[in-house]
Amino acid sequence: MSGPADEAVGAEELAPERARVLEALISVFDEGELEWSSISPASLNVVLPGEKKLQTPCRFDVGRHALEVHAFVCRRPDENFEGVYRWMLERNMKLYAVAFALDGMGDIYLDARLPLAGVTPEEIDRLLGAVLEYADGSFNTLLELGFASSIRKEWDWRVSRGEPTRNLEAFRGPLGLDARGVPEG
């Protein structure tokens, strides 16, 4: 965790509305005991802990009129782009405050843009919860859809060397693997 807002960010240099939002972000991050850092006078990085996706790094940019959130979900899929993108677009219709997006490299993010006037500590908390739920809850599905061949190769490599497959067990059924990791059928 970083230190007080006036040391880490220089909130006193920002317009009052921007400073208010920045202070609210820092307060929520600190209360949640989240690891965060300042990257500019109006931008913060925070790391959200998860279960399936162990960490979700997020950047919060406090602009002149809006708070922007960019949360990294996973790198560019290796395969099945159409399936991955279709799934994300269909999922976007069910999400609160954020939407799946791609950067210029094809990496997958959750993005949000909220007007500064609507940003309160309670709304920041809801937004953090949404990002965490959607990043963590979508992670294995995105891996199954966009990295199935790589997961199968990793499984085969581990089994052939007697290495543990514990962190790959979630993919056994979706990838059609039997108890030994061999394709069923």
PDB file of C-alpha atoms in Angstrom, residues 3-168:
ATOM      1  CA  GLY A   3       1.070   6.398   1.797  1.00  0.00           C
ATOM      2  CA  PRO A   4      -1.270   9.334   2.327  1.00  0.00           C
ATOM      3  CA  ALA A   5      -2.908  10.943  -0.678  1.00  0.00           C
ATOM      4  CA  ASP A   6      -1.065  14.246  -0.344  1.00  0.00           C
ATOM      5  CA  GLU A   7       2.341  12.519  -0.441  1.00  0.00           C
ATOM      6  CA  ALA A   8       1.612   9.855  -3.063  1.00  0.00           C
ATOM      7  CA  VAL A   9      -0.512  11.748  -5.522  1.00  0.00           C
ATOM      8  CA  GLY A  10      -0.425  15.488  -4.972  1.00  0.00           C
ATOM      9  CA  ALA A  11      -4.226  15.747  -4.892  1.00  0.00           C
ATOM     10  CA  GLU A  12      -3.977  19.409  -3.865  1.00  0.00           C
ATOM     11  CA  GLU A  13      -2.886  20.277  -7.430  1.00  0.00           C
ATOM     12  CA  LEU A  14      -6.086  18.935  -9.016  1.00  0.00           C
ATOM     13  CA  ALA A  15      -9.415  20.662  -9.510  1.00  0.00           C
ATOM     14  CA  PRO A  16     -11.668  20.103  -6.472  1.00  0.00           C
ATOM     15  CA  GLU A  17     -13.938  17.505  -8.119  1.00  0.00           C
ATOM     16  CA  ARG A  18     -10.980  15.472  -9.372  1.00  0.00           C
ATOM     17  CA  ALA A  19      -9.254  15.713  -5.981  1.00  0.00           C
ATOM     18  CA  ARG A  20     -12.459  14.529  -4.267  1.00  0.00           C
ATOM     19  CA  VAL A  21     -12.650  11.456  -6.508  1.00  0.00           C
ATOM     20  CA  LEU A  22      -8.956  10.693  -6.048  1.00  0.00           C
ATOM     21  CA  GLU A  23      -9.296  10.925  -2.278  1.00  0.00           C
ATOM     22  CA  ALA A  24     -12.357   8.639  -2.402  1.00  0.00           C
ATOM     23  CA  LEU A  25     -10.415   6.072  -4.431  1.00  0.00           C
ATOM     24  CA  ILE A  26      -7.503   6.103  -1.998  1.00  0.00           C
ATOM     25  CA  SER A  27      -9.856   5.839   0.973  1.00  0.00           C
ATOM     26  CA  VAL A  28     -11.638   2.802  -0.521  1.00  0.00           C
ATOM     27  CA  PHE A  29      -8.334   1.147  -1.478  1.00  0.00           C
ATOM     28  CA  ASP A  30      -6.908   1.706   1.999  1.00  0.00           C
ATOM     29  CA  GLU A  31     -10.075   0.521   3.763  1.00  0.00           C
ATOM     30  CA  GLY A  32     -10.022  -2.617   1.607  1.00  0.00           C
ATOM     31  CA  GLU A  33      -6.322  -3.118   2.372  1.00  0.00           C
ATOM     32  CA  LEU A  34      -5.620  -3.229  -1.362  1.00  0.00           C
ATOM     33  CA  GLU A  35      -2.150  -2.849  -2.814  1.00  0.00           C
ATOM     34  CA  TRP A  36      -2.069   0.415  -4.772  1.00  0.00           C
ATOM     35  CA  SER A  37       0.372   2.965  -6.151  1.00  0.00           C
ATOM     36  CA  SER A  38       0.291   6.366  -7.805  1.00  0.00           C
ATOM     37  CA  ILE A  39       1.422   6.552 -11.431  1.00  0.00           C
ATOM     38  CA  SER A  40       0.651  10.248 -11.987  1.00  0.00           C
ATOM     39  CA  PRO A  41      -1.153  13.049 -10.148  1.00  0.00           C
ATOM     40  CA  ALA A  42      -4.498  11.741 -11.447  1.00  0.00           C
ATOM     41  CA  SER A  43      -3.867   8.017 -12.019  1.00  0.00           C
ATOM     42  CA  LEU A  44      -3.621   5.084  -9.620  1.00  0.00           C
ATOM     43  CA  ASN A  45      -2.844   1.410 -10.026  1.00  0.00           C
ATOM     44  CA  VAL A  46      -4.501  -1.108  -7.735  1.00  0.00           C
ATOM     45  CA  VAL A  47      -4.236  -4.896  -7.576  1.00  0.00           C
ATOM     46  CA  LEU A  48      -7.397  -6.881  -6.853  1.00  0.00           C
ATOM     47  CA  PRO A  49      -6.835 -10.350  -5.377  1.00  0.00           C
ATOM     48  CA  GLY A  50      -8.845 -13.194  -6.881  1.00  0.00           C
ATOM     49  CA  GLU A  51      -9.271 -16.952  -6.852  1.00  0.00           C
ATOM     50  CA  LYS A  52      -9.198 -18.233 -10.441  1.00  0.00           C
ATOM     51  CA  LYS A  53      -7.287 -15.191 -11.648  1.00  0.00           C
ATOM     52  CA  LEU A  54      -4.938 -14.618  -8.750  1.00  0.00           C
ATOM     53  CA  GLN A  55      -4.504 -10.894  -9.389  1.00  0.00           C
ATOM     54  CA  THR A  56      -6.313  -8.322 -11.511  1.00  0.00           C
ATOM     55  CA  PRO A  57      -4.269  -5.185 -12.068  1.00  0.00           C
ATOM     56  CA  CYS A  58      -6.408  -2.065 -12.567  1.00  0.00           C
ATOM     57  CA  ARG A  59      -5.635   1.494 -13.551  1.00  0.00           C
ATOM     58  CA  PHE A  60      -7.923   4.315 -12.411  1.00  0.00           C
ATOM     59  CA  ASP A  61      -7.603   7.592 -14.342  1.00  0.00           C
ATOM     60  CA  VAL A  62      -9.378  10.615 -12.872  1.00  0.00           C
ATOM     61  CA  GLY A  63     -10.036  12.803 -15.911  1.00  0.00           C
ATOM     62  CA  ARG A  64     -11.556  16.260 -16.144  1.00  0.00           C
ATOM     63  CA  HIS A  65     -15.081  14.873 -16.494  1.00  0.00           C
ATOM     64  CA  ALA A  66     -14.938  11.116 -15.926  1.00  0.00           C
ATOM     65  CA  LEU A  67     -13.298   8.337 -13.970  1.00  0.00           C
ATOM     66  CA  GLU A  68     -11.870   5.704 -16.309  1.00  0.00           C
ATOM     67  CA  VAL A  69     -11.069   2.172 -15.191  1.00  0.00           C
ATOM     68  CA  HIS A  70      -8.923  -0.277 -17.155  1.00  0.00           C
ATOM     69  CA  ALA A  71      -8.567  -3.775 -15.661  1.00  0.00           C
ATOM     70  CA  PHE A  72      -6.331  -6.348 -17.362  1.00  0.00           C
ATOM     71  CA  VAL A  73      -8.080  -9.721 -17.716  1.00  0.00           C
ATOM     72  CA  CYS A  74      -5.846 -11.803 -20.001  1.00  0.00           C
ATOM     73  CA  ARG A  75      -3.504 -11.601 -22.924  1.00  0.00           C
ATOM     74  CA  ARG A  76      -4.516 -11.926 -26.558  1.00  0.00           C
ATOM     75  CA  PRO A  77      -6.045 -15.360 -27.247  1.00  0.00           C
ATOM     76  CA  ASP A  78      -3.907 -17.852 -29.161  1.00  0.00           C
ATOM     77  CA  GLU A  79      -6.877 -19.322 -31.029  1.00  0.00           C
ATOM     78  CA  ASN A  80     -10.644 -19.218 -31.537  1.00  0.00           C
ATOM     79  CA  PHE A  81     -10.769 -15.412 -31.720  1.00  0.00           C
ATOM     80  CA  GLU A  82     -14.329 -15.405 -33.035  1.00  0.00           C
ATOM     81  CA  GLY A  83     -15.535 -17.585 -30.148  1.00  0.00           C
ATOM     82  CA  VAL A  84     -13.746 -15.464 -27.552  1.00  0.00           C
ATOM     83  CA  TYR A  85     -15.009 -12.163 -28.956  1.00  0.00           C
ATOM     84  CA  ARG A  86     -18.552 -13.447 -29.375  1.00  0.00           C
ATOM     85  CA  TRP A  87     -18.586 -14.657 -25.774  1.00  0.00           C
ATOM     86  CA  MET A  88     -17.310 -11.264 -24.553  1.00  0.00           C
ATOM     87  CA  LEU A  89     -19.879  -9.299 -26.563  1.00  0.00           C
ATOM     88  CA  GLU A  90     -22.733 -11.497 -25.330  1.00  0.00           C
ATOM     89  CA  ARG A  91     -21.436 -11.183 -21.765  1.00  0.00           C
ATOM     90  CA  ASN A  92     -21.213  -7.365 -22.067  1.00  0.00           C
ATOM     91  CA  MET A  93     -25.002  -7.203 -22.160  1.00  0.00           C
ATOM     92  CA  LYS A  94     -25.148  -8.617 -18.611  1.00  0.00           C
ATOM     93  CA  LEU A  95     -22.378  -6.625 -16.897  1.00  0.00           C
ATOM     94  CA  TYR A  96     -22.724  -3.766 -14.419  1.00  0.00           C
ATOM     95  CA  ALA A  97     -20.708  -0.601 -15.141  1.00  0.00           C
ATOM     96  CA  VAL A  98     -17.899  -2.285 -17.108  1.00  0.00           C
ATOM     97  CA  ALA A  99     -17.521  -3.924 -20.507  1.00  0.00           C
ATOM     98  CA  PHE A 100     -15.004  -6.258 -22.078  1.00  0.00           C
ATOM     99  CA  ALA A 101     -12.635  -4.487 -24.456  1.00  0.00           C
ATOM    100  CA  LEU A 102      -9.433  -5.091 -26.416  1.00  0.00           C
ATOM    101  CA  ASP A 103      -6.311  -2.976 -26.514  1.00  0.00           C
ATOM    102  CA  GLY A 104      -4.206  -2.442 -29.636  1.00  0.00           C
ATOM    103  CA  MET A 105      -2.348  -5.723 -29.045  1.00  0.00           C
ATOM    104  CA  GLY A 106      -5.573  -7.724 -28.678  1.00  0.00           C
ATOM    105  CA  ASP A 107      -5.216  -8.177 -24.904  1.00  0.00           C
ATOM    106  CA  ILE A 108      -8.511  -8.364 -23.014  1.00  0.00           C
ATOM    107  CA  TYR A 109      -9.583  -5.733 -20.480  1.00  0.00           C
ATOM    108  CA  LEU A 110     -12.624  -4.694 -18.504  1.00  0.00           C
ATOM    109  CA  ASP A 111     -13.176  -0.963 -19.038  1.00  0.00           C
ATOM    110  CA  ALA A 112     -15.500   1.578 -17.446  1.00  0.00           C
ATOM    111  CA  ARG A 113     -16.134   5.304 -17.694  1.00  0.00           C
ATOM    112  CA  LEU A 114     -18.187   7.042 -15.012  1.00  0.00           C
ATOM    113  CA  PRO A 115     -19.006  10.759 -14.672  1.00  0.00           C
ATOM    114  CA  LEU A 116     -17.102  12.304 -11.755  1.00  0.00           C
ATOM    115  CA  ALA A 117     -20.321  13.605 -10.200  1.00  0.00           C
ATOM    116  CA  GLY A 118     -21.553  10.027  -9.701  1.00  0.00           C
ATOM    117  CA  VAL A 119     -18.365   8.707  -8.115  1.00  0.00           C
ATOM    118  CA  THR A 120     -18.806   8.026  -4.411  1.00  0.00           C
ATOM    119  CA  PRO A 121     -16.993   5.613  -2.100  1.00  0.00           C
ATOM    120  CA  GLU A 122     -20.003   3.279  -2.343  1.00  0.00           C
ATOM    121  CA  GLU A 123     -19.925   3.378  -6.146  1.00  0.00           C
ATOM    122  CA  ILE A 124     -16.164   2.766  -6.175  1.00  0.00           C
ATOM    123  CA  ASP A 125     -16.727  -0.272  -3.950  1.00  0.00           C
ATOM    124  CA  ARG A 126     -19.446  -1.584  -6.307  1.00  0.00           C
ATOM    125  CA  LEU A 127     -17.183  -0.967  -9.293  1.00  0.00           C
ATOM    126  CA  LEU A 128     -14.286  -2.828  -7.662  1.00  0.00           C
ATOM    127  CA  GLY A 129     -16.643  -5.697  -6.866  1.00  0.00           C
ATOM    128  CA  ALA A 130     -17.884  -5.824 -10.455  1.00  0.00           C
ATOM    129  CA  VAL A 131     -14.356  -5.797 -11.875  1.00  0.00           C
ATOM    130  CA  LEU A 132     -13.251  -8.535  -9.501  1.00  0.00           C
ATOM    131  CA  GLU A 133     -16.329 -10.696 -10.095  1.00  0.00           C
ATOM    132  CA  TYR A 134     -16.179 -10.405 -13.888  1.00  0.00           C
ATOM    133  CA  ALA A 135     -12.395 -10.757 -14.239  1.00  0.00           C
ATOM    134  CA  ASP A 136     -12.181 -13.693 -11.836  1.00  0.00           C
ATOM    135  CA  GLY A 137     -15.422 -15.342 -12.949  1.00  0.00           C
ATOM    136  CA  SER A 138     -14.604 -15.070 -16.656  1.00  0.00           C
ATOM    137  CA  PHE A 139     -10.967 -16.070 -16.506  1.00  0.00           C
ATOM    138  CA  ASN A 140     -11.276 -19.841 -16.933  1.00  0.00           C
ATOM    139  CA  THR A 141     -13.883 -19.492 -19.687  1.00  0.00           C
ATOM    140  CA  LEU A 142     -11.609 -17.128 -21.616  1.00  0.00           C
ATOM    141  CA  LEU A 143      -8.715 -19.557 -21.187  1.00  0.00           C
ATOM    142  CA  GLU A 144     -10.838 -22.511 -22.348  1.00  0.00           C
ATOM    143  CA  LEU A 145     -12.026 -20.614 -25.414  1.00  0.00           C
ATOM    144  CA  GLY A 146      -8.794 -18.921 -26.427  1.00  0.00           C
ATOM    145  CA  PHE A 147      -6.000 -21.170 -25.145  1.00  0.00           C
ATOM    146  CA  ALA A 148      -7.330 -24.770 -25.298  1.00  0.00           C
ATOM    147  CA  SER A 149      -4.395 -26.098 -27.349  1.00  0.00           C
ATOM    148  CA  SER A 150      -1.841 -24.533 -25.011  1.00  0.00           C
ATOM    149  CA  ILE A 151      -3.624 -25.938 -21.955  1.00  0.00           C
ATOM    150  CA  ARG A 152      -3.686 -29.428 -23.511  1.00  0.00           C
ATOM    151  CA  LYS A 153       0.051 -29.182 -24.314  1.00  0.00           C
ATOM    152  CA  GLU A 154       0.813 -28.025 -20.777  1.00  0.00           C
ATOM    153  CA  TRP A 155      -1.283 -30.873 -19.362  1.00  0.00           C
ATOM    154  CA  ASP A 156       0.519 -33.438 -21.551  1.00  0.00           C
ATOM    155  CA  TRP A 157       3.933 -32.026 -20.630  1.00  0.00           C
ATOM    156  CA  ARG A 158       3.176 -32.162 -16.906  1.00  0.00           C
ATOM    157  CA  VAL A 159       1.709 -35.677 -17.033  1.00  0.00           C
ATOM    158  CA  SER A 160       4.690 -36.988 -19.055  1.00  0.00           C
ATOM    159  CA  ARG A 161       7.080 -35.680 -16.385  1.00  0.00           C
ATOM    160  CA  GLY A 162       4.998 -36.608 -13.356  1.00  0.00           C
ATOM    161  CA  GLU A 163       4.414 -32.930 -12.540  1.00  0.00           C
ATOM    162  CA  PRO A 164       1.269 -31.833 -10.661  1.00  0.00           C
ATOM    163  CA  THR A 165      -1.741 -30.774 -12.717  1.00  0.00           C
ATOM    164  CA  ARG A 166      -3.643 -29.311  -9.757  1.00  0.00           C
ATOM    165  CA  ASN A 167      -3.957 -25.786 -11.213  1.00  0.00           C
ATOM    166  CA  LEU A 168      -5.181 -27.227 -14.527  1.00  0.00           C
TER     167      LEU A 168
END
